[in-house]
Amino acid sequence: MEPFVLTGDRVRLSVPTPADVDEITRACRTPEIQRWTVVPSPYERADAVRFVDELCTQAWAQDTAYTWAVRDPGDEASVLGMVGLHVDPATPAAPSAEIGYWLAPEARGRGLMSASVALVLDWGFDPEGLGLHRALWHAYVGNWASRRVAWRVGFRVEGTVRAHLVQRGERRDAWVGTLLAGDPREPVEPWVGP
């Protein structure tokens, strides 16, 4: 699939480009992104180059993952974060994908990631998009910011799975949530976090 832009009132999502490498490098070196994601640590500029040139570009071309840079609608050069869907190849008859995202520190607390995730899910569930049957969300236990975004867009936290995800060679406990195609895209459970 050819990359395309998703636009909302508060964010513009477009594929990361080589011009974004320095902004991606800066953001991925921050302590919170290092703590809650699987980005390499330490994060070098070459990691951002590989992310843009190989991981994003190849995944779009192979229809295995779709990643967008979160941008301010008035500033195409901005990189406020990343959001993407990683397709599960095991279920082509009932498509499923995992959502992943991170946001740079200066962009947090304004609802930008919730708006971005909602745009991506709208496309993912649309029969003209991916026609997803299910979206899956995971986060390491304690990542309340990620959990709040998932909660805002309607994910139901199914529970905690011990030693579920691997981060830099170590297994970590994780929360797991799902959103089905017919589910409401708003909180359906009371907020349980801080």
Coordinates of C-alpha atoms in Angstrom, one line a residue, residues 23-145:
E23 CA 13.4 14.7 15.8
I24 CA 12.8 11.0 16.2
T25 CA 16.3 10.5 17.6
R26 CA 15.7 13.3 20.2
A27 CA 12.3 12.0 21.3
C28 CA 13.5 8.3 21.5
R29 CA 16.3 9.3 23.8
T30 CA 13.9 10.6 26.5
P31 CA 13.6 8.6 29.7
E32 CA 9.8 7.8 29.4
I33 CA 10.0 6.5 25.8
Q34 CA 13.0 4.4 26.7
R35 CA 11.1 3.1 29.8
W36 CA 7.9 2.1 28.1
T37 CA 8.8 1.1 24.5
V38 CA 11.2 -1.3 22.8
V39 CA 13.3 1.3 21.1
P40 CA 17.0 0.6 21.3
S41 CA 18.8 1.9 24.3
P42 CA 21.0 3.9 23.9
Y43 CA 19.1 5.3 20.9
E44 CA 21.4 6.5 18.1
R45 CA 20.7 8.5 15.0
A46 CA 21.3 5.3 13.0
D47 CA 18.4 3.7 14.8
A48 CA 16.1 6.5 13.6
V49 CA 17.5 6.2 10.0
R50 CA 16.8 2.4 10.1
F51 CA 13.3 3.0 11.6
V52 CA 12.4 5.4 8.7
D53 CA 14.2 3.7 5.8
E54 CA 13.6 0.0 6.7
L55 CA 10.9 -0.5 9.3
C56 CA 8.4 2.1 8.1
T57 CA 9.0 2.0 4.4
Q58 CA 9.3 -1.7 4.0
A59 CA 6.3 -2.4 6.3
W60 CA 4.0 -0.1 4.2
A61 CA 5.2 -1.7 1.0
Q62 CA 4.6 -5.2 2.4
D63 CA 1.3 -4.3 4.1
T64 CA 2.5 -5.6 7.4
A65 CA 2.5 -2.4 9.4
Y66 CA 1.4 1.2 8.9
T67 CA 3.2 3.9 10.9
W68 CA 2.5 7.6 10.9
A69 CA 4.3 10.5 12.5
V70 CA 2.0 12.6 14.6
R71 CA 2.3 16.2 13.5
D72 CA 0.8 19.6 14.3
P73 CA -1.6 20.4 11.4
G74 CA 0.1 23.8 10.9
D75 CA 3.7 22.5 11.0
E76 CA 4.5 19.6 8.7
A77 CA 8.1 19.5 10.0
S78 CA 6.9 18.7 13.5
V79 CA 7.2 15.2 14.9
L80 CA 5.1 15.0 18.1
G81 CA 5.0 11.2 18.2
M82 CA 4.4 8.0 16.3
V83 CA 1.3 5.8 16.0
G84 CA 0.9 2.6 14.0
L85 CA -0.9 -0.6 13.3
H86 CA 1.0 -3.9 13.1
V87 CA -1.1 -6.5 11.2
D88 CA -1.4 -10.1 12.5
P89 CA -0.7 -12.2 9.4
A90 CA -2.3 -15.3 11.0
T91 CA -5.9 -14.2 10.7
P92 CA -6.6 -12.9 7.1
A93 CA -10.3 -13.9 7.3
A94 CA -10.8 -11.9 10.5
P95 CA -8.1 -9.2 10.4
S96 CA -6.5 -8.1 13.6
A97 CA -3.8 -5.6 14.3
E98 CA -1.9 -4.3 17.3
I99 CA -1.8 -0.6 17.9
G100 CA 1.4 1.1 19.2
Y101 CA 2.3 4.7 19.9
W102 CA 4.5 7.1 21.7
L103 CA 4.4 10.9 22.2
A104 CA 7.3 13.4 22.8
P105 CA 7.3 15.0 26.2
E106 CA 6.4 18.5 25.0
A107 CA 3.2 17.1 23.3
R108 CA 1.8 15.3 26.3
G109 CA -1.3 16.2 28.2
R110 CA -3.3 17.7 25.3
G111 CA -5.2 14.7 24.1
L112 CA -3.1 14.5 20.8
M113 CA -2.4 10.8 21.1
S114 CA -6.0 10.0 21.8
A115 CA -7.0 11.9 18.7
S116 CA -4.3 10.2 16.6
V117 CA -5.2 6.7 17.8
A118 CA -8.9 7.4 17.0
L119 CA -8.0 8.4 13.5
V120 CA -5.9 5.3 12.9
L121 CA -8.5 3.0 14.4
D122 CA -11.3 4.7 12.2
W123 CA -9.2 3.8 9.1
G124 CA -8.3 0.3 10.5
F125 CA -11.9 -0.7 11.2
D126 CA -13.3 0.8 8.0
P127 CA -14.1 -1.8 5.3
E128 CA -12.4 0.5 2.8
G129 CA -9.3 0.5 5.1
L130 CA -8.0 -2.6 6.7
G131 CA -11.5 -3.9 7.6
L132 CA -10.2 -5.0 11.0
H133 CA -12.2 -7.4 13.1
R134 CA -10.1 -6.6 16.2
A135 CA -7.5 -4.2 17.5
L136 CA -5.1 -5.2 20.2
W137 CA -3.3 -3.0 22.7
H138 CA -0.5 -3.9 25.1
A139 CA 1.5 -1.8 27.6
Y140 CA 3.9 -2.7 30.3
V141 CA 2.2 -2.7 33.7
G142 CA 2.5 0.9 35.1
N143 CA 2.3 2.7 31.8
W144 CA -0.8 4.7 32.9
A145 CA -0.4 7.2 30.1

